[in-house]
XYZ file of C-alpha atoms in Angstrom:
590
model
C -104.246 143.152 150.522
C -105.054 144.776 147.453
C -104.384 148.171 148.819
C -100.987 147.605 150.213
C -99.961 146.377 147.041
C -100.470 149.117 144.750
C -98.274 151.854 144.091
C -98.227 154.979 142.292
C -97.329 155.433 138.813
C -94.946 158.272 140.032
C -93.024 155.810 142.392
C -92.932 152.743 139.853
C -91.377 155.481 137.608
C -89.050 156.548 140.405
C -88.240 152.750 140.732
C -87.687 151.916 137.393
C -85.401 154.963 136.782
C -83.256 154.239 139.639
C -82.844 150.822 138.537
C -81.605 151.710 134.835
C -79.115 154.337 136.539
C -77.720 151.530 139.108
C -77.712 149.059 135.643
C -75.450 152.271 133.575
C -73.330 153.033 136.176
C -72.573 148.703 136.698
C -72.044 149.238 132.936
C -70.045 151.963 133.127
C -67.530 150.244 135.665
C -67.315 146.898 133.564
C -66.169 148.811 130.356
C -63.520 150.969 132.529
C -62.330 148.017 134.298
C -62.353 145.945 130.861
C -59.735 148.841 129.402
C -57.466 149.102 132.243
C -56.974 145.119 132.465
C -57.157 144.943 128.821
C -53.974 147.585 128.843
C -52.198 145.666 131.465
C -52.861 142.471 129.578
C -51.674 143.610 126.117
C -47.833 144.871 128.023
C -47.339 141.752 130.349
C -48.009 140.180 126.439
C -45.498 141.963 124.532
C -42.835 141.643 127.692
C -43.543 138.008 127.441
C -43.534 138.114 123.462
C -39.649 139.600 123.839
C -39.168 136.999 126.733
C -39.893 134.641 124.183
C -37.668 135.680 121.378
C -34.452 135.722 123.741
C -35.357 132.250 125.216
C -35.487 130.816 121.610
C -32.113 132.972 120.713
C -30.699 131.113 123.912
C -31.867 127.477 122.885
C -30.625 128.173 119.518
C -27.284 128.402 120.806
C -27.227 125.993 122.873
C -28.130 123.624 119.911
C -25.018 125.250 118.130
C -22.666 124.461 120.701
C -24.035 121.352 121.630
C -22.949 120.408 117.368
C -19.760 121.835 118.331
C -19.167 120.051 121.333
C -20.669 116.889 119.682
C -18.036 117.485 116.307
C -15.303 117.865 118.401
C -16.207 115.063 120.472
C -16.099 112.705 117.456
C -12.671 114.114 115.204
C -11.080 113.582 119.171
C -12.510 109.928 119.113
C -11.450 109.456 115.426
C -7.943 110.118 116.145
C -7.418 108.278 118.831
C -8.766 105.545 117.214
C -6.065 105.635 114.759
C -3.133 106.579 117.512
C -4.266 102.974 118.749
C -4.267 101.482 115.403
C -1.006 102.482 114.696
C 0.386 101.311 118.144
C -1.612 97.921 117.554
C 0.494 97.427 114.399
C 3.712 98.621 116.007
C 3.379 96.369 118.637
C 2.577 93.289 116.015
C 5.854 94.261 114.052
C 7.521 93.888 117.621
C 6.213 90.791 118.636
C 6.622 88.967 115.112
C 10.167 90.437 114.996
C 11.176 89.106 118.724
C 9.328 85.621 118.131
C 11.131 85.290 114.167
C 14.141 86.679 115.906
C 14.135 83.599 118.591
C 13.186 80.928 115.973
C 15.911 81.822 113.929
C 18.330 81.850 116.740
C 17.499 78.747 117.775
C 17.488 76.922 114.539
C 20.955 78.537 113.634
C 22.305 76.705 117.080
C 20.760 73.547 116.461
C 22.338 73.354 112.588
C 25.746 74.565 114.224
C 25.735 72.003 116.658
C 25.178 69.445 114.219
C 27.534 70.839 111.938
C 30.604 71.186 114.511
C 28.990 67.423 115.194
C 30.101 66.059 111.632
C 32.954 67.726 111.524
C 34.739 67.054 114.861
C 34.594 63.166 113.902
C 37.378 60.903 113.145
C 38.067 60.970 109.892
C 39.390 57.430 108.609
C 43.398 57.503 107.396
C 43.323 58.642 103.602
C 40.038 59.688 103.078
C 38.407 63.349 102.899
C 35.351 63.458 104.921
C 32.306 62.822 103.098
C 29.492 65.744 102.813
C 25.954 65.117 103.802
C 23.448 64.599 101.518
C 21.655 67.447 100.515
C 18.145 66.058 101.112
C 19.228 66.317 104.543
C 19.628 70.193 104.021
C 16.379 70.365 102.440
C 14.377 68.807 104.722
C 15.699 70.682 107.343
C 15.015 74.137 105.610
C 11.354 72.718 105.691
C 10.952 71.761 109.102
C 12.130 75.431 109.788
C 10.012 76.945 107.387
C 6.896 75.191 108.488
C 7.882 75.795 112.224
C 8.444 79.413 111.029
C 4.726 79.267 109.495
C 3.385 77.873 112.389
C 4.747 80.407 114.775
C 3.455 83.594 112.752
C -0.030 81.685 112.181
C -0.181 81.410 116.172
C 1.322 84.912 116.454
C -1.843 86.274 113.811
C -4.386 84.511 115.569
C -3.593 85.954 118.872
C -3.331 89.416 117.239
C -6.762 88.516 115.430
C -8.443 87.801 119.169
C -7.031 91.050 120.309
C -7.861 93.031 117.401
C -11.353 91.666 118.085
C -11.732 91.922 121.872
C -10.679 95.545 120.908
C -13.009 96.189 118.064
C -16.192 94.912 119.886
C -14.718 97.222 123.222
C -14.637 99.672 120.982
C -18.079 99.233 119.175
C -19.704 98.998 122.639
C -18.308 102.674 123.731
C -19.671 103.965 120.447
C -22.746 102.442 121.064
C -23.025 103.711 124.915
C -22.148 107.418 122.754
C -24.475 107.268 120.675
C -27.084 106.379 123.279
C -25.734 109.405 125.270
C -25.953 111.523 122.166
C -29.940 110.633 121.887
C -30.625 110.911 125.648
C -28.843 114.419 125.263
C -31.071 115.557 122.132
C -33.886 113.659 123.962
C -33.676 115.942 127.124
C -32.679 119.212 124.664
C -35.723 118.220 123.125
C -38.458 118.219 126.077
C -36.513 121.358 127.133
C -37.387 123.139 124.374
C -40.942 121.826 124.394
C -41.339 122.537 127.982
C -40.529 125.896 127.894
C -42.547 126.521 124.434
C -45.301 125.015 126.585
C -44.315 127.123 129.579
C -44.950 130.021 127.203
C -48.335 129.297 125.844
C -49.697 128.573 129.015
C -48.608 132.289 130.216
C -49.864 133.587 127.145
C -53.092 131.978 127.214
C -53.548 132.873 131.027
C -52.975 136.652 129.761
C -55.891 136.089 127.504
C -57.656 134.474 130.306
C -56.394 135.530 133.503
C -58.897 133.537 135.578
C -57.465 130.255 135.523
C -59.707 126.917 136.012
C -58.573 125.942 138.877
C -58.497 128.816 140.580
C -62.156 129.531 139.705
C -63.305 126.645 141.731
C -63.415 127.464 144.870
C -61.863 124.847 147.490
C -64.460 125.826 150.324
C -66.379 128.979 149.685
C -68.469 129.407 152.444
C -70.874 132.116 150.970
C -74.886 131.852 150.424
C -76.370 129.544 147.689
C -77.287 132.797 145.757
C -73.609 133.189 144.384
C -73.480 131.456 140.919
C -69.517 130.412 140.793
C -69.395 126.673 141.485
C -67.925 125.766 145.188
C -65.820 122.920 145.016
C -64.160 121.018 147.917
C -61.835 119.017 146.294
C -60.802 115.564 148.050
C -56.794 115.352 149.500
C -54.735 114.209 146.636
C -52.970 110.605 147.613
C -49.308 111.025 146.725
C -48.123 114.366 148.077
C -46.407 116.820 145.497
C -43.002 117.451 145.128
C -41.764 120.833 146.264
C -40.458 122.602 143.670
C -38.037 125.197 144.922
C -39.032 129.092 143.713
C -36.834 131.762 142.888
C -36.024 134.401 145.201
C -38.383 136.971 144.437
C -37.678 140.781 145.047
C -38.544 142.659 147.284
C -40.474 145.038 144.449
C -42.302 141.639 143.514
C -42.903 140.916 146.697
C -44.669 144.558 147.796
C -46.609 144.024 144.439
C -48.192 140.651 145.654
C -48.287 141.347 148.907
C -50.723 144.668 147.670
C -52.697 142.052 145.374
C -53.331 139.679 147.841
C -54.768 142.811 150.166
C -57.233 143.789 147.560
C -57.878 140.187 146.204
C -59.523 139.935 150.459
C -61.063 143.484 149.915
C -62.542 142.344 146.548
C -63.777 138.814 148.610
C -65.332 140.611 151.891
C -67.371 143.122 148.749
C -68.506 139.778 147.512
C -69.404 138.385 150.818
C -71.382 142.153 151.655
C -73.299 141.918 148.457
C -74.348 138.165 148.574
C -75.377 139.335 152.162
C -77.510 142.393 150.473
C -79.122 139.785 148.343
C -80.256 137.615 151.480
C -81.627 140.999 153.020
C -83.439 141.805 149.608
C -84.950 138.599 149.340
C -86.023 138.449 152.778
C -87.831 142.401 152.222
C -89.181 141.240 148.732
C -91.483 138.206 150.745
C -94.608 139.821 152.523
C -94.412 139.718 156.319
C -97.630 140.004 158.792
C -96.527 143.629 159.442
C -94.484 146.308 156.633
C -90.656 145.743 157.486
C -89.308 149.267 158.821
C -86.016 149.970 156.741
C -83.068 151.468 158.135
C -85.848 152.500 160.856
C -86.853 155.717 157.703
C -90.237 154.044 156.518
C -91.963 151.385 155.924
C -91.879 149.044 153.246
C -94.516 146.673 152.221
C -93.211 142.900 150.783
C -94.192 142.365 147.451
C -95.134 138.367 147.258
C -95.995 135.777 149.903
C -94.069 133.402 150.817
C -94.531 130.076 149.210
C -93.093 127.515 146.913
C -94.950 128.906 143.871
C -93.751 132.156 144.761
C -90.182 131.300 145.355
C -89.948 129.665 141.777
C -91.394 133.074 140.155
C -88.348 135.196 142.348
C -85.956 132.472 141.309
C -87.117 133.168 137.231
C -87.580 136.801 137.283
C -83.603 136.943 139.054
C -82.389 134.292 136.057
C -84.042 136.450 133.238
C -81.408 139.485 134.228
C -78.691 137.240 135.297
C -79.112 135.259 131.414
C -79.647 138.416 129.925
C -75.993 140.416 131.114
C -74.122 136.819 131.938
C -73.555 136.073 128.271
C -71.439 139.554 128.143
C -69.778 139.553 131.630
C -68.779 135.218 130.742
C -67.229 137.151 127.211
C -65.333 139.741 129.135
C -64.259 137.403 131.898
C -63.356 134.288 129.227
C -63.125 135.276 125.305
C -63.102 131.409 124.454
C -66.587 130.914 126.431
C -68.715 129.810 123.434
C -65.482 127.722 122.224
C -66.109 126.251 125.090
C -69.725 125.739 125.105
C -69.630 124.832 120.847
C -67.010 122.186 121.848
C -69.610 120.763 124.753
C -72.188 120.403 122.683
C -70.238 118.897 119.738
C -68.276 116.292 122.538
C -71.159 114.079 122.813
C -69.571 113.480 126.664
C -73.204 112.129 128.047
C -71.302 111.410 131.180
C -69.799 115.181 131.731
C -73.639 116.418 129.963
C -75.539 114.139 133.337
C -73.096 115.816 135.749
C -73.348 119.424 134.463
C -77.334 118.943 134.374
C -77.276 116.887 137.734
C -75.384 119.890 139.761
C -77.918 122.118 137.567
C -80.929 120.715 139.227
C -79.506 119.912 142.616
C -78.649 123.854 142.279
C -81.990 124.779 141.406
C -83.753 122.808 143.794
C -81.303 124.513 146.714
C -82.363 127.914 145.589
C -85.851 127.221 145.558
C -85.466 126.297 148.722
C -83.135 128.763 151.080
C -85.174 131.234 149.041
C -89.062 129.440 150.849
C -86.776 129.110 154.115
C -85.946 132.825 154.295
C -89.879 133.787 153.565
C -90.470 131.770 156.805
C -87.107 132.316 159.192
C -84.720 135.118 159.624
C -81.857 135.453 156.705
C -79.246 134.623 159.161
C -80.342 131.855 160.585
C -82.013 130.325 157.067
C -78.460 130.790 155.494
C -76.432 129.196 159.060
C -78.491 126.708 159.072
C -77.905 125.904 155.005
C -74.459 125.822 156.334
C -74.459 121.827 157.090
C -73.829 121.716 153.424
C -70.322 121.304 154.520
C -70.562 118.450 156.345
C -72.513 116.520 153.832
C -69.540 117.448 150.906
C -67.230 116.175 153.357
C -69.077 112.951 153.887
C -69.844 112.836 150.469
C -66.159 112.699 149.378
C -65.194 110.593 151.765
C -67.272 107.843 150.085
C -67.116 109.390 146.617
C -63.694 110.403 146.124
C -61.786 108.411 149.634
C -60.842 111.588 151.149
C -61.404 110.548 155.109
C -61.728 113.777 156.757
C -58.881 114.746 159.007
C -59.257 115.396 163.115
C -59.753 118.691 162.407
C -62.091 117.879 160.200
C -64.621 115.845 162.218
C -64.227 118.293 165.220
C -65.144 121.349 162.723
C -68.605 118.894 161.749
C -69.203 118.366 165.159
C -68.972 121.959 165.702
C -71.271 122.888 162.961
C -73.774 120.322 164.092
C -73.780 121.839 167.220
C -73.890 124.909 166.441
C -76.536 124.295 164.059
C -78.935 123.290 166.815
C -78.249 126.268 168.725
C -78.818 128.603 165.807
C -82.139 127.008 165.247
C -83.727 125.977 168.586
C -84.945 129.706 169.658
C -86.575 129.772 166.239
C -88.774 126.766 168.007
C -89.264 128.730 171.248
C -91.274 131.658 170.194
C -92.843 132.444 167.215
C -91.157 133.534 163.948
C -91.602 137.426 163.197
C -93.336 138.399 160.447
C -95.684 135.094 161.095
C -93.452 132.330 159.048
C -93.758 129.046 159.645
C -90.725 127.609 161.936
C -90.616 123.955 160.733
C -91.287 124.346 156.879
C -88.231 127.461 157.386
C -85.868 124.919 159.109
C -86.571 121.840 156.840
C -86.174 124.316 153.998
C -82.997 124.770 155.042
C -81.609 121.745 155.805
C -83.079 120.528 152.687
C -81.400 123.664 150.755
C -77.732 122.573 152.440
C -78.475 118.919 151.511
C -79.260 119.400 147.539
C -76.694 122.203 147.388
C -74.276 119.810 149.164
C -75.106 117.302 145.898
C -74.223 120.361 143.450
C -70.910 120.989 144.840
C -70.210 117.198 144.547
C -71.358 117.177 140.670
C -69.215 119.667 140.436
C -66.476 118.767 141.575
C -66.463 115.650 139.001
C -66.961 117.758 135.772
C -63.883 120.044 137.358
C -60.904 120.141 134.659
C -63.885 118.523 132.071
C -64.641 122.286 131.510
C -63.827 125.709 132.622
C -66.025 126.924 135.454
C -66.862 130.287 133.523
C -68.638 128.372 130.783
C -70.043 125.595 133.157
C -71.529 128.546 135.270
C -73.649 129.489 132.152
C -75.066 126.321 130.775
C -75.796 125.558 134.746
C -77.784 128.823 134.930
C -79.301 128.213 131.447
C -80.473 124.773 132.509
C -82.067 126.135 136.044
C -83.648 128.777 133.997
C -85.355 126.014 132.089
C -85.931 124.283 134.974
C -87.793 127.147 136.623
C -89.621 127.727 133.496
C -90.648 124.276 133.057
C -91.592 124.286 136.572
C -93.973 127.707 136.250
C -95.594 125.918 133.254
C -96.527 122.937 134.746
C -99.688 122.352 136.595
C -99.606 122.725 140.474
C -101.147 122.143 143.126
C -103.080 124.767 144.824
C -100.565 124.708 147.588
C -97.465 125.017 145.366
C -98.726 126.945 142.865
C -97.857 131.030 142.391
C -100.233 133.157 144.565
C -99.744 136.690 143.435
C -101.840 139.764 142.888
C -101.853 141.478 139.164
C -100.729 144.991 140.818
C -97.417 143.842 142.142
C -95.986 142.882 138.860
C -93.734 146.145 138.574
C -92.595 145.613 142.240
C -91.423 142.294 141.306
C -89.908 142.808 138.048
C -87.697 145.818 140.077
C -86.939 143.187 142.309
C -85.797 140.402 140.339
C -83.557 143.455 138.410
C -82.287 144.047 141.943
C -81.376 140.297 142.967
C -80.216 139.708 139.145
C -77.523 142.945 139.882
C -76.874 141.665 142.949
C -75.444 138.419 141.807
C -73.881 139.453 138.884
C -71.798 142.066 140.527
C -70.811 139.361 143.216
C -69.641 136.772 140.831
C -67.952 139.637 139.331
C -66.036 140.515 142.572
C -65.517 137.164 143.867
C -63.672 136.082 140.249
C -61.077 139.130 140.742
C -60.522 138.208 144.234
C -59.730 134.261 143.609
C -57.449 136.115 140.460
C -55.820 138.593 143.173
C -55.884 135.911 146.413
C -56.512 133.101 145.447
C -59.170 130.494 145.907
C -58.631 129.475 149.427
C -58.085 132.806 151.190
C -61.051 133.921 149.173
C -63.228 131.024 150.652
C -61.793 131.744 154.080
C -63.829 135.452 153.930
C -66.736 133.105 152.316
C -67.521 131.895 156.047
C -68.363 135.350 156.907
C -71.761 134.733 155.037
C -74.335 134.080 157.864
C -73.089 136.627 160.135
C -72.869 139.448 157.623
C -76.439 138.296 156.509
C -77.206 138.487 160.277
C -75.803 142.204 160.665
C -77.069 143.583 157.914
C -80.935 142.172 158.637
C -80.343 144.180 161.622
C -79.477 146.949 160.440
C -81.857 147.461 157.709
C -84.851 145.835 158.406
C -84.078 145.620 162.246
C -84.322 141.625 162.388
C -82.655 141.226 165.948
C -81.849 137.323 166.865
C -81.672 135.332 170.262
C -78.214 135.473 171.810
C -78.204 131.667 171.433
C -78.915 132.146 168.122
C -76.079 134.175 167.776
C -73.925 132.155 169.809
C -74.758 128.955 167.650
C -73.855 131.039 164.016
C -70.309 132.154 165.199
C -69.965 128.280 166.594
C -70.865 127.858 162.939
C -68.898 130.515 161.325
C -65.897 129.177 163.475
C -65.868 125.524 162.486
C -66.457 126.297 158.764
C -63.368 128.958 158.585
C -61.418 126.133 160.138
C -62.038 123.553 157.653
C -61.516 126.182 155.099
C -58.091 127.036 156.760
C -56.733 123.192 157.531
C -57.988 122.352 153.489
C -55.487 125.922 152.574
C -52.656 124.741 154.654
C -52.648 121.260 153.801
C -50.761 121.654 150.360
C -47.940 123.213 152.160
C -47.681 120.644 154.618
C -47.564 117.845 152.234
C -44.914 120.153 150.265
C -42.635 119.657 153.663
């Protein structure tokens, strides 16, 4: 055992080199592709920087014009108030001068008639007829004067009741003005704040141009090595609103038609490398015999398999991955330790239990597919870690009330069923390389179970924090965890087995796996920024079957045909609840 593990100072230099000039040349890339989006980024901000200026010249003047309008609105309303007035008072002089007009008419007849009256009476022989009194003139002149009062009092009351039923009518249109004048400043208002806010959200997305939501995958179907969080988010209850979209042209169109095809290049790299990993864990664990590679030479593992051992691979992968991700998290997400300051400082012990719960729930799951692959082929370790699915699903149905659809429940029966295929030839014959069937299976399951409890931890704290700084502190906290593990006392069963001489082999390895999964989180967070989440998670299902093909092809792992049979059942079902969960959105837009 000894023997097989030693190597040559001459190939652990060989080794070592090879790995620093893989490490530059990852390097090398980042920095290149860091200028070239940082130049894209820093046009797209001054277009939208000039976008800006005209869109505040054009509110502006709309606020001028609307004063205009709103001046012009009121000198209108002020003289026609006093057109009214004046035909108010024209209309009084009118009616007093008709109604005095009538009443002095009619008290003229009535002292004519008494005065032809008096006169046409005999007058007795010899005498002059006798004048009336003049009290009798006087108290008529009063009677008419206090008749005449009377009348014009009347005549000003009913003018006063007008004047008022008028005044109040008006009053009440000035009031329903003025409430249209603060409805219209009220809506010219959140106009201008919604497009200010319209504006800092597209300039912060140019700083960051890997949005939140987007970063959460809705059903990323890839192994539990990739570090992103995987998300599947229940159905919302109240369907959105469609919002109708600009036609776009046709130049706009080729351009996101052309991101969309690399955003699914970018997604299938992520899917090959996370398949890589698989195959690179599986040749790290010994085997009974040395795994042939690529059918060249042979190849010697470099730890047994084992729960011990699986926690040392687990914390010599984190001590790359937490050595690069604090600079890749500062390139992807400049406000990362913003972020993580503002976590700290929240006090938020319900978001801090979640982010630590899916933490642990992660690191158990790794611990786990990583013991299942020592003892099972990659492919079927990782299909079989695919009933993760069907607990989320169940999971959120209880959680979060999202009752899987018919689709839904025939893709879980489909993934059941094809779990059982992909696992029962594992039972009929013997597992190559001498694993151990049952503790590779139940490592399995168990893996898709616990990482099934990550995804739904997740999936609370999303929107609590952005996934770029949650994927550190998760990855800080399994480091710990993995640590703490190492340093506590185990059983001789559970504890590390491993020979002094292989330390170099596995500190090449763990700088292998480390690359591995920092160059796939790297390619899978351009692809959800190029095609988005769901199409990206729709390649995702590809996992077990690329881990599959490429076992075979390196390392010549060849599988049952039921085997095979029961991973594309599984493949199927999972790209079709990844598919129904992409087109729902649209349907409910309809």
């Amino acid at each position: 055992m000894a023997n097989r593990n030693r190597y040559s100072p001459k190939g652990d230099a060989g080794d070592a080199q090879s790995a620093e000039e893989v490490l530059n040349s990852v390097m090398q890339e980042l920095d290149a592709l860091h200028e070239n989006v940082k130049g894209q980024l820093n046009q797209d901000i001054t277009r939208l920087q000039t976008e800006k200026n005209h869109l505040i010249e054009d509110i502006e003047g709309l606020r001028d014009q609307y004063r205009k309008l709103q001046s012009q609105q009121m000198e209108s309303l002020s003289g026609r108030y006093i057109q009214q007035q004046q035909l108010w008072l024209k209309q009084l002089a009118q009616v007093l001068a008709h109604n005095l007009q009538d009443l002095l008419v009619q008290r003229f007849n009535e002292l004519s008639a008494n005065s032809g009256h008096s006169l046409s009476s005999p007058i007795p022989s010899g005498e002059f007829p006798i004048p009336m009194p003049p009290s009798n003139y006087d108290e008529r002149a009063s009677e008419l004067l206090a008749a005449l009062d009377e009348r014009i009092d009347r005549s000003f009351q009913m003018l006063e009741q007008d004047l008022s039923s008028y005044e109040s009518e008006l009053s009440v249109r000035l009031n329903n003005m003025k409430t249209l004048e603060l409805q219209g400043e009220e809506l010219l208002q959140n106009l201008v704040n919604r497009i200010r806010e319209e504006l800092e959200e597209e300039e912060a997305y140019l700083d960051n141009p890997f949005d939140a939501q987007d970063s959460y995958p809705e059903a990323s179907t890839n192994s539990v090595n990739s570090i992103r969080p995987q998300v599947l988010p229940p159905a919302p209850a109240d369907a959105r609103r469609a919002v109708p979209q600009p036609t776009a042209a046709p130049s706009a169109v080729a351009t996101a038609t052309s991101q969309v095809q690399a955003g699914l290049i970018l997604a299938l790299s992520s899917a090959v490398v996370l398949s890589l990993f698989n195959v690179c864990l599986r040749i790290i664990i010994k085997s009974r015999n040395p795994r042939m590679i690529f059918g060249l030479f042979e190849l010697d593992g470099v730890v047994t398999r084992g729960f011990g051992n699986s926690l040392l691979i687990l914390l010599m992968r984190l001590i790359v991955v937490m050595t690069l991700m604090p600079v890749l998290a500062t390139f992807l997400y400049p406000s990362v330790w913003k972020d993580i300051k503002r976590l700290f400082q929240s006090g938020d012990r319900a978001l801090w239990s979640k982010v630590l719960g899916s933490a642990f729930f992660l690191f158990l799951s790794q611990v786990l597919i990583y013991l299942a692959i020592g003892n099972i082929p990659a492919g079927i370790a990782i299909t079989i870690f695919f009933i993760y699915p069907i607990v989320t699903v169940l999971g959120s149905w209880v959680l979060f009330g999202a009752r899987p659809s018919t689709i839904g429940f025939l893709a879980m029966f489909g993934i059941t069923a094809g779990l059982i295929l992909a696992g029962w030839p594992s039972f009929a014959a013997p597992a190559p390389g001498g694993g151990n069937v049952g503790v590779g299976v139940s490592a399995a399951l168990a893996s898709g179970i616990t990482f099934a409890g990550y995804v739904l931890l997740t999936q609370m704290a999303a929107g609590k924090l952005h996934p770029i700084p949650f994927s550190l502190v998760n990855f800080a906290a399994i480091f710990v965890f993995s640590a703490l593990s190492l340093w506590v006392p185990l059983s001789e069963n559970l504890a590390p087995q491993i020979d002094q001489n292989v330390w170099p082999g596995l500190i090449v390895g763990g700088v292998i796996l480390g690359v591995l999964t920092l160059f796939s989180y790297l390619l899978n967070n351009f692809a959800i920024r190029f095609a988005g989440a769901a199409l990206a998670s729709v390649i995702g299902t590809l996992g077990p079957a690329m881990t599959a093909l490429f076992g075979f092809l390196i390392i010549n792992e060849k599988l049952e045909p039921v085997a095979i049979l029961g991973m594309i059942v599984v493949t199927l079902s999972v790209a079709a609840m990844s598919v129904e969960r992409m087109m729902a959105p649209q349907k409910k837009a309809t």
